[in-house]
Structures are given as structure tokens and as C-alpha cells.
Amino acid sequence: MTDSALDPEDRKIVTLARSARARNGVPEGAAVRDDTGRTYVAGTVALDSLQLSALQTAVAMAVASGAKSLEAAALVTAAETVSVADRAAVRDLGGASTPVLLAGPDGVVRGTVTAG
């Protein structure tokens, strides 16, 4: 997928996710956009007592801030796929048709999957 094919709001959440990954030195960065256009950005959480992927953390931040639904999500990672657990977290708040943009560490979007 080319950069020019992305909606500007989708490009924004990919950029935010990439920034979170780089800024925090974590394996993954993620961002989600709620139904009002607000964005929530997070990195991987790896504590002894708490393990959350970046996408799970971004969804949790959205829920904790009062979001009722998601429009889109972005995940920046070296992994080739979006995990089942990440898709489930997005689906719980956004529904099965919510798009999840998967980008590499360079920010290039490799594909889009639905949360369902």
C-alpha cells in the first residue's frame, strides 16, 4: 500500500504509532482513533506484573478516557501479522469491521486487516 493511498487521518495514526515505538524504545507502537476523532497512542507494556501489547494498551487508554467506539487502529511492529489478541481488543470496542493498519518499523503500511 502506498503512502498516498492512505487517508490523511489513517496516515496520522500510523505516524503517531511509529513515534511511540521510537520514543519509548519498545517493540511495538500503536494508535487508535475513536468515533469522535480523538486519538490514543501507546507502546508495549512489559512489567513483571503486567504484559500488554501496544495495541491492547491503546485500546485500554481509549476505554479509560470514555471512548464508546473505534474508527481505526494502527500497529507499527516488525511482526508480519496482527495477533488474535490485538484484533480481539480492537473488535471489543470497535466492532468486527474496524480496520487495523499494519506497518513496519519504517512506517510503511504493509496491509490492513479487520478486527473480526
Short mmCIF file of N, CA and C in Angstrom, two decimals:
data_model
loop_
_atom_site.label_atom_id
_atom_site.label_comp_id
_atom_site.label_asym_id
_atom_site.label_seq_id
_atom_site.Cartn_x
_atom_site.Cartn_y
_atom_site.Cartn_z
N MET A 1 0.86 -1.17 0.00
CA MET A 1 0.00 0.00 0.00
C MET A 1 0.90 1.23 0.00
N THR A 2 0.60 2.17 -0.89
CA THR A 2 1.42 3.36 -0.95
C THR A 2 0.95 4.40 0.05
N ASP A 3 1.88 5.24 0.44
CA ASP A 3 1.58 6.30 1.40
C ASP A 3 0.47 7.20 0.89
N SER A 4 0.47 7.48 -0.41
CA SER A 4 -0.53 8.38 -0.98
C SER A 4 -1.93 7.76 -1.00
N ALA A 5 -2.02 6.44 -0.88
CA ALA A 5 -3.33 5.77 -0.88
C ALA A 5 -4.02 5.86 0.48
N LEU A 6 -3.28 6.25 1.50
CA LEU A 6 -3.86 6.34 2.85
C LEU A 6 -4.64 7.63 3.04
N ASP A 7 -5.74 7.52 3.73
CA ASP A 7 -6.50 8.67 4.19
C ASP A 7 -5.58 9.46 5.13
N PRO A 8 -5.64 10.79 5.11
CA PRO A 8 -4.77 11.59 6.00
C PRO A 8 -4.92 11.23 7.48
N GLU A 9 -6.12 10.92 7.91
CA GLU A 9 -6.33 10.55 9.32
C GLU A 9 -5.70 9.20 9.63
N ASP A 10 -5.71 8.28 8.66
CA ASP A 10 -5.04 7.00 8.86
C ASP A 10 -3.52 7.17 8.86
N ARG A 11 -3.01 8.04 8.00
CA ARG A 11 -1.57 8.32 7.98
C ARG A 11 -1.16 8.89 9.34
N LYS A 12 -2.02 9.73 9.92
CA LYS A 12 -1.73 10.33 11.22
C LYS A 12 -1.56 9.26 12.30
N ILE A 13 -2.46 8.28 12.37
CA ILE A 13 -2.33 7.29 13.44
C ILE A 13 -1.13 6.37 13.21
N VAL A 14 -0.77 6.13 11.95
CA VAL A 14 0.45 5.34 11.69
C VAL A 14 1.67 6.12 12.16
N THR A 15 1.71 7.41 11.87
CA THR A 15 2.83 8.26 12.30
C THR A 15 2.92 8.32 13.82
N LEU A 16 1.78 8.47 14.49
CA LEU A 16 1.77 8.50 15.95
C LEU A 16 2.25 7.17 16.54
N ALA A 17 1.81 6.07 15.95
CA ALA A 17 2.23 4.74 16.43
C ALA A 17 3.73 4.55 16.25
N ARG A 18 4.23 4.97 15.11
CA ARG A 18 5.67 4.85 14.85
C ARG A 18 6.47 5.70 15.84
N SER A 19 5.98 6.90 16.13
CA SER A 19 6.65 7.79 17.08
C SER A 19 6.69 7.19 18.47
N ALA A 20 5.58 6.57 18.90
CA ALA A 20 5.54 5.95 20.24
C ALA A 20 6.56 4.83 20.34
N ARG A 21 6.66 4.04 19.29
CA ARG A 21 7.62 2.92 19.28
C ARG A 21 9.05 3.46 19.40
N ALA A 22 9.37 4.45 18.60
CA ALA A 22 10.73 5.00 18.60
C ALA A 22 11.04 5.75 19.90
N ARG A 23 10.11 6.56 20.35
CA ARG A 23 10.33 7.39 21.54
C ARG A 23 10.55 6.54 22.79
N ASN A 24 9.81 5.45 22.90
CA ASN A 24 9.88 4.62 24.10
C ASN A 24 10.82 3.43 23.96
N GLY A 25 11.36 3.21 22.78
CA GLY A 25 12.29 2.10 22.57
C GLY A 25 11.65 0.74 22.83
N VAL A 26 10.40 0.60 22.41
CA VAL A 26 9.65 -0.63 22.63
C VAL A 26 9.44 -1.37 21.31
N PRO A 27 9.11 -2.67 21.37
CA PRO A 27 8.96 -3.45 20.14
C PRO A 27 7.81 -3.00 19.24
N GLU A 28 6.76 -2.44 19.84
CA GLU A 28 5.59 -2.04 19.06
C GLU A 28 5.08 -0.68 19.51
N GLY A 29 4.49 0.02 18.57
CA GLY A 29 3.77 1.24 18.85
C GLY A 29 2.40 1.12 18.22
N ALA A 30 1.40 1.72 18.83
CA ALA A 30 0.05 1.64 18.30
C ALA A 30 -0.69 2.94 18.54
N ALA A 31 -1.71 3.15 17.73
CA ALA A 31 -2.60 4.29 17.92
C ALA A 31 -3.99 3.86 17.47
N VAL A 32 -5.00 4.37 18.14
CA VAL A 32 -6.38 4.14 17.74
C VAL A 32 -7.08 5.48 17.65
N ARG A 33 -8.11 5.54 16.79
CA ARG A 33 -8.92 6.74 16.65
C ARG A 33 -10.36 6.38 17.01
N ASP A 34 -10.95 7.15 17.93
CA ASP A 34 -12.32 6.83 18.34
C ASP A 34 -13.33 7.48 17.40
N ASP A 35 -14.60 7.26 17.69
CA ASP A 35 -15.66 7.73 16.81
C ASP A 35 -15.84 9.25 16.83
N THR A 36 -15.15 9.94 17.72
CA THR A 36 -15.20 11.41 17.74
C THR A 36 -13.94 12.02 17.14
N GLY A 37 -13.00 11.17 16.69
CA GLY A 37 -11.77 11.65 16.09
C GLY A 37 -10.60 11.78 17.05
N ARG A 38 -10.82 11.50 18.33
CA ARG A 38 -9.71 11.55 19.30
C ARG A 38 -8.78 10.36 19.06
N THR A 39 -7.50 10.59 19.32
CA THR A 39 -6.53 9.51 19.14
C THR A 39 -5.88 9.17 20.48
N TYR A 40 -5.49 7.91 20.59
CA TYR A 40 -4.83 7.38 21.78
C TYR A 40 -3.62 6.61 21.30
N VAL A 41 -2.47 6.91 21.88
CA VAL A 41 -1.20 6.37 21.41
C VAL A 41 -0.52 5.63 22.55
N ALA A 42 0.09 4.49 22.23
CA ALA A 42 0.73 3.70 23.28
C ALA A 42 1.85 2.84 22.71
N GLY A 43 2.70 2.39 23.61
CA GLY A 43 3.73 1.42 23.29
C GLY A 43 3.50 0.15 24.09
N THR A 44 4.31 -0.84 23.83
CA THR A 44 4.26 -2.10 24.55
C THR A 44 4.48 -1.86 26.04
N VAL A 45 3.71 -2.56 26.87
CA VAL A 45 3.90 -2.52 28.33
C VAL A 45 4.47 -3.86 28.75
N ALA A 46 5.65 -3.84 29.34
CA ALA A 46 6.31 -5.08 29.75
C ALA A 46 6.83 -4.94 31.18
N LEU A 47 5.91 -5.06 32.12
CA LEU A 47 6.26 -5.04 33.54
C LEU A 47 6.24 -6.47 34.06
N ASP A 48 6.85 -6.68 35.20
CA ASP A 48 6.80 -8.01 35.79
C ASP A 48 5.37 -8.46 36.04
N SER A 49 4.52 -7.53 36.44
CA SER A 49 3.15 -7.88 36.81
C SER A 49 2.11 -7.59 35.73
N LEU A 50 2.52 -6.98 34.62
CA LEU A 50 1.56 -6.59 33.59
C LEU A 50 2.21 -6.64 32.22
N GLN A 51 1.62 -7.41 31.33
CA GLN A 51 2.11 -7.52 29.96
C GLN A 51 0.97 -7.15 29.01
N LEU A 52 1.15 -6.07 28.25
CA LEU A 52 0.16 -5.65 27.26
C LEU A 52 0.86 -5.29 25.96
N SER A 53 0.27 -5.68 24.87
CA SER A 53 0.81 -5.23 23.59
C SER A 53 0.50 -3.75 23.43
N ALA A 54 1.14 -3.12 22.48
CA ALA A 54 0.89 -1.70 22.24
C ALA A 54 -0.56 -1.46 21.85
N LEU A 55 -1.12 -2.32 21.02
CA LEU A 55 -2.50 -2.12 20.59
C LEU A 55 -3.48 -2.34 21.74
N GLN A 56 -3.24 -3.32 22.56
CA GLN A 56 -4.09 -3.53 23.74
C GLN A 56 -4.02 -2.30 24.66
N THR A 57 -2.84 -1.74 24.82
CA THR A 57 -2.68 -0.57 25.68
C THR A 57 -3.41 0.64 25.11
N ALA A 58 -3.32 0.84 23.80
CA ALA A 58 -4.01 1.97 23.17
C ALA A 58 -5.53 1.82 23.31
N VAL A 59 -6.04 0.61 23.14
CA VAL A 59 -7.48 0.37 23.32
C VAL A 59 -7.86 0.63 24.78
N ALA A 60 -7.06 0.17 25.72
CA ALA A 60 -7.35 0.40 27.13
C ALA A 60 -7.36 1.89 27.46
N MET A 61 -6.44 2.63 26.87
CA MET A 61 -6.41 4.08 27.10
C MET A 61 -7.68 4.73 26.55
N ALA A 62 -8.13 4.28 25.40
CA ALA A 62 -9.36 4.83 24.81
C ALA A 62 -10.55 4.55 25.73
N VAL A 63 -10.67 3.32 26.20
CA VAL A 63 -11.76 2.95 27.09
C VAL A 63 -11.70 3.77 28.37
N ALA A 64 -10.51 3.89 28.95
CA ALA A 64 -10.35 4.63 30.20
C ALA A 64 -10.67 6.11 30.03
N SER A 65 -10.59 6.60 28.80
CA SER A 65 -10.89 8.01 28.53
C SER A 65 -12.33 8.23 28.10
N GLY A 66 -13.12 7.15 28.07
CA GLY A 66 -14.53 7.28 27.76
C GLY A 66 -14.94 7.01 26.33
N ALA A 67 -14.04 6.52 25.51
CA ALA A 67 -14.40 6.22 24.12
C ALA A 67 -15.47 5.13 24.09
N LYS A 68 -16.41 5.29 23.19
CA LYS A 68 -17.51 4.33 23.04
C LYS A 68 -17.33 3.42 21.83
N SER A 69 -16.50 3.84 20.88
CA SER A 69 -16.31 3.08 19.65
C SER A 69 -15.01 3.51 18.99
N LEU A 70 -14.47 2.66 18.14
CA LEU A 70 -13.26 2.98 17.39
C LEU A 70 -13.56 3.05 15.90
N GLU A 71 -12.88 3.98 15.22
CA GLU A 71 -12.97 4.06 13.77
C GLU A 71 -11.85 3.28 13.11
N ALA A 72 -10.65 3.33 13.70
CA ALA A 72 -9.49 2.69 13.07
C ALA A 72 -8.39 2.50 14.10
N ALA A 73 -7.46 1.61 13.75
CA ALA A 73 -6.29 1.35 14.60
C ALA A 73 -5.07 1.19 13.71
N ALA A 74 -3.91 1.46 14.28
CA ALA A 74 -2.65 1.25 13.57
C ALA A 74 -1.66 0.59 14.51
N LEU A 75 -0.89 -0.34 13.95
CA LEU A 75 0.13 -1.04 14.71
C LEU A 75 1.43 -0.99 13.92
N VAL A 76 2.48 -0.50 14.57
CA VAL A 76 3.82 -0.47 13.96
C VAL A 76 4.65 -1.51 14.68
N THR A 77 5.13 -2.48 13.92
CA THR A 77 5.82 -3.63 14.50
C THR A 77 6.68 -4.32 13.44
N ALA A 78 7.63 -5.10 13.90
CA ALA A 78 8.40 -5.94 12.98
C ALA A 78 7.65 -7.23 12.66
N ALA A 79 6.61 -7.54 13.43
CA ALA A 79 5.83 -8.76 13.19
C ALA A 79 5.12 -8.68 11.84
N GLU A 80 4.83 -9.83 11.29
CA GLU A 80 4.20 -9.90 9.98
C GLU A 80 2.68 -9.87 10.04
N THR A 81 2.11 -10.08 11.22
CA THR A 81 0.66 -10.14 11.35
C THR A 81 0.21 -9.41 12.61
N VAL A 82 -1.09 -9.15 12.67
CA VAL A 82 -1.71 -8.60 13.87
C VAL A 82 -2.21 -9.79 14.67
N SER A 83 -1.82 -9.88 15.92
CA SER A 83 -2.18 -11.05 16.74
C SER A 83 -3.69 -11.16 16.95
N VAL A 84 -4.10 -12.35 17.27
CA VAL A 84 -5.51 -12.62 17.58
C VAL A 84 -5.95 -11.77 18.77
N ALA A 85 -5.10 -11.67 19.80
CA ALA A 85 -5.44 -10.89 20.99
C ALA A 85 -5.59 -9.40 20.65
N ASP A 86 -4.74 -8.88 19.79
CA ASP A 86 -4.84 -7.47 19.39
C ASP A 86 -6.12 -7.23 18.60
N ARG A 87 -6.42 -8.10 17.67
CA ARG A 87 -7.64 -7.96 16.89
C ARG A 87 -8.87 -8.03 17.80
N ALA A 88 -8.82 -8.90 18.80
CA ALA A 88 -9.95 -9.03 19.74
C ALA A 88 -10.14 -7.74 20.54
N ALA A 89 -9.06 -7.12 20.98
CA ALA A 89 -9.17 -5.88 21.75
C ALA A 89 -9.82 -4.78 20.90
N VAL A 90 -9.40 -4.67 19.65
CA VAL A 90 -9.99 -3.67 18.75
C VAL A 90 -11.45 -4.01 18.50
N ARG A 91 -11.74 -5.27 18.26
CA ARG A 91 -13.12 -5.71 17.99
C ARG A 91 -14.04 -5.42 19.18
N ASP A 92 -13.55 -5.60 20.41
CA ASP A 92 -14.36 -5.35 21.60
C ASP A 92 -14.89 -3.92 21.66
N LEU A 93 -14.10 -2.97 21.21
CA LEU A 93 -14.52 -1.58 21.27
C LEU A 93 -15.01 -1.06 19.93
N GLY A 94 -14.44 -1.57 18.84
CA GLY A 94 -14.76 -1.00 17.54
C GLY A 94 -15.69 -1.82 16.67
N GLY A 95 -15.79 -3.10 16.95
CA GLY A 95 -16.59 -3.97 16.10
C GLY A 95 -15.72 -4.73 15.12
N ALA A 96 -16.30 -5.75 14.52
CA ALA A 96 -15.56 -6.66 13.65
C ALA A 96 -15.02 -6.00 12.38
N SER A 97 -15.65 -4.94 11.92
CA SER A 97 -15.21 -4.31 10.67
C SER A 97 -14.18 -3.20 10.85
N THR A 98 -13.77 -2.93 12.08
CA THR A 98 -12.79 -1.87 12.32
C THR A 98 -11.46 -2.23 11.65
N PRO A 99 -10.94 -1.34 10.81
CA PRO A 99 -9.66 -1.63 10.15
C PRO A 99 -8.48 -1.45 11.08
N VAL A 100 -7.51 -2.36 10.94
CA VAL A 100 -6.25 -2.28 11.67
C VAL A 100 -5.15 -2.20 10.62
N LEU A 101 -4.47 -1.06 10.58
CA LEU A 101 -3.37 -0.85 9.66
C LEU A 101 -2.11 -1.46 10.26
N LEU A 102 -1.43 -2.30 9.50
CA LEU A 102 -0.19 -2.93 9.95
C LEU A 102 0.97 -2.32 9.20
N ALA A 103 1.88 -1.70 9.95
CA ALA A 103 3.04 -1.03 9.34
C ALA A 103 4.32 -1.57 9.94
N GLY A 104 5.37 -1.54 9.13
CA GLY A 104 6.69 -1.93 9.60
C GLY A 104 7.33 -0.81 10.39
N PRO A 105 8.47 -1.08 11.00
CA PRO A 105 9.18 -0.05 11.78
C PRO A 105 9.50 1.20 10.97
N ASP A 106 9.58 1.07 9.65
CA ASP A 106 9.85 2.23 8.79
C ASP A 106 8.60 3.07 8.54
N GLY A 107 7.45 2.62 9.04
CA GLY A 107 6.20 3.35 8.87
C GLY A 107 5.45 3.01 7.59
N VAL A 108 6.01 2.14 6.78
CA VAL A 108 5.34 1.75 5.54
C VAL A 108 4.24 0.74 5.87
N VAL A 109 3.02 1.06 5.46
CA VAL A 109 1.89 0.20 5.72
C VAL A 109 1.98 -1.02 4.81
N ARG A 110 2.00 -2.21 5.45
CA ARG A 110 2.12 -3.47 4.71
C ARG A 110 0.77 -4.06 4.39
N GLY A 111 -0.26 -3.61 5.09
CA GLY A 111 -1.59 -4.14 4.83
C GLY A 111 -2.58 -3.66 5.86
N THR A 112 -3.82 -4.02 5.62
CA THR A 112 -4.92 -3.70 6.52
C THR A 112 -5.72 -4.98 6.75
N VAL A 113 -6.03 -5.24 8.00
CA VAL A 113 -6.92 -6.36 8.35
C VAL A 113 -8.10 -5.78 9.13
N THR A 114 -9.16 -6.53 9.22
CA THR A 114 -10.26 -6.10 10.05
C THR A 114 -10.12 -6.76 11.41
N ALA A 115 -10.74 -6.15 12.40
CA ALA A 115 -10.67 -6.70 13.76
C ALA A 115 -11.39 -8.03 13.87
N GLY A 116 -12.35 -8.26 12.98
CA GLY A 116 -13.14 -9.50 13.02
C GLY A 116 -12.36 -10.65 12.57
#
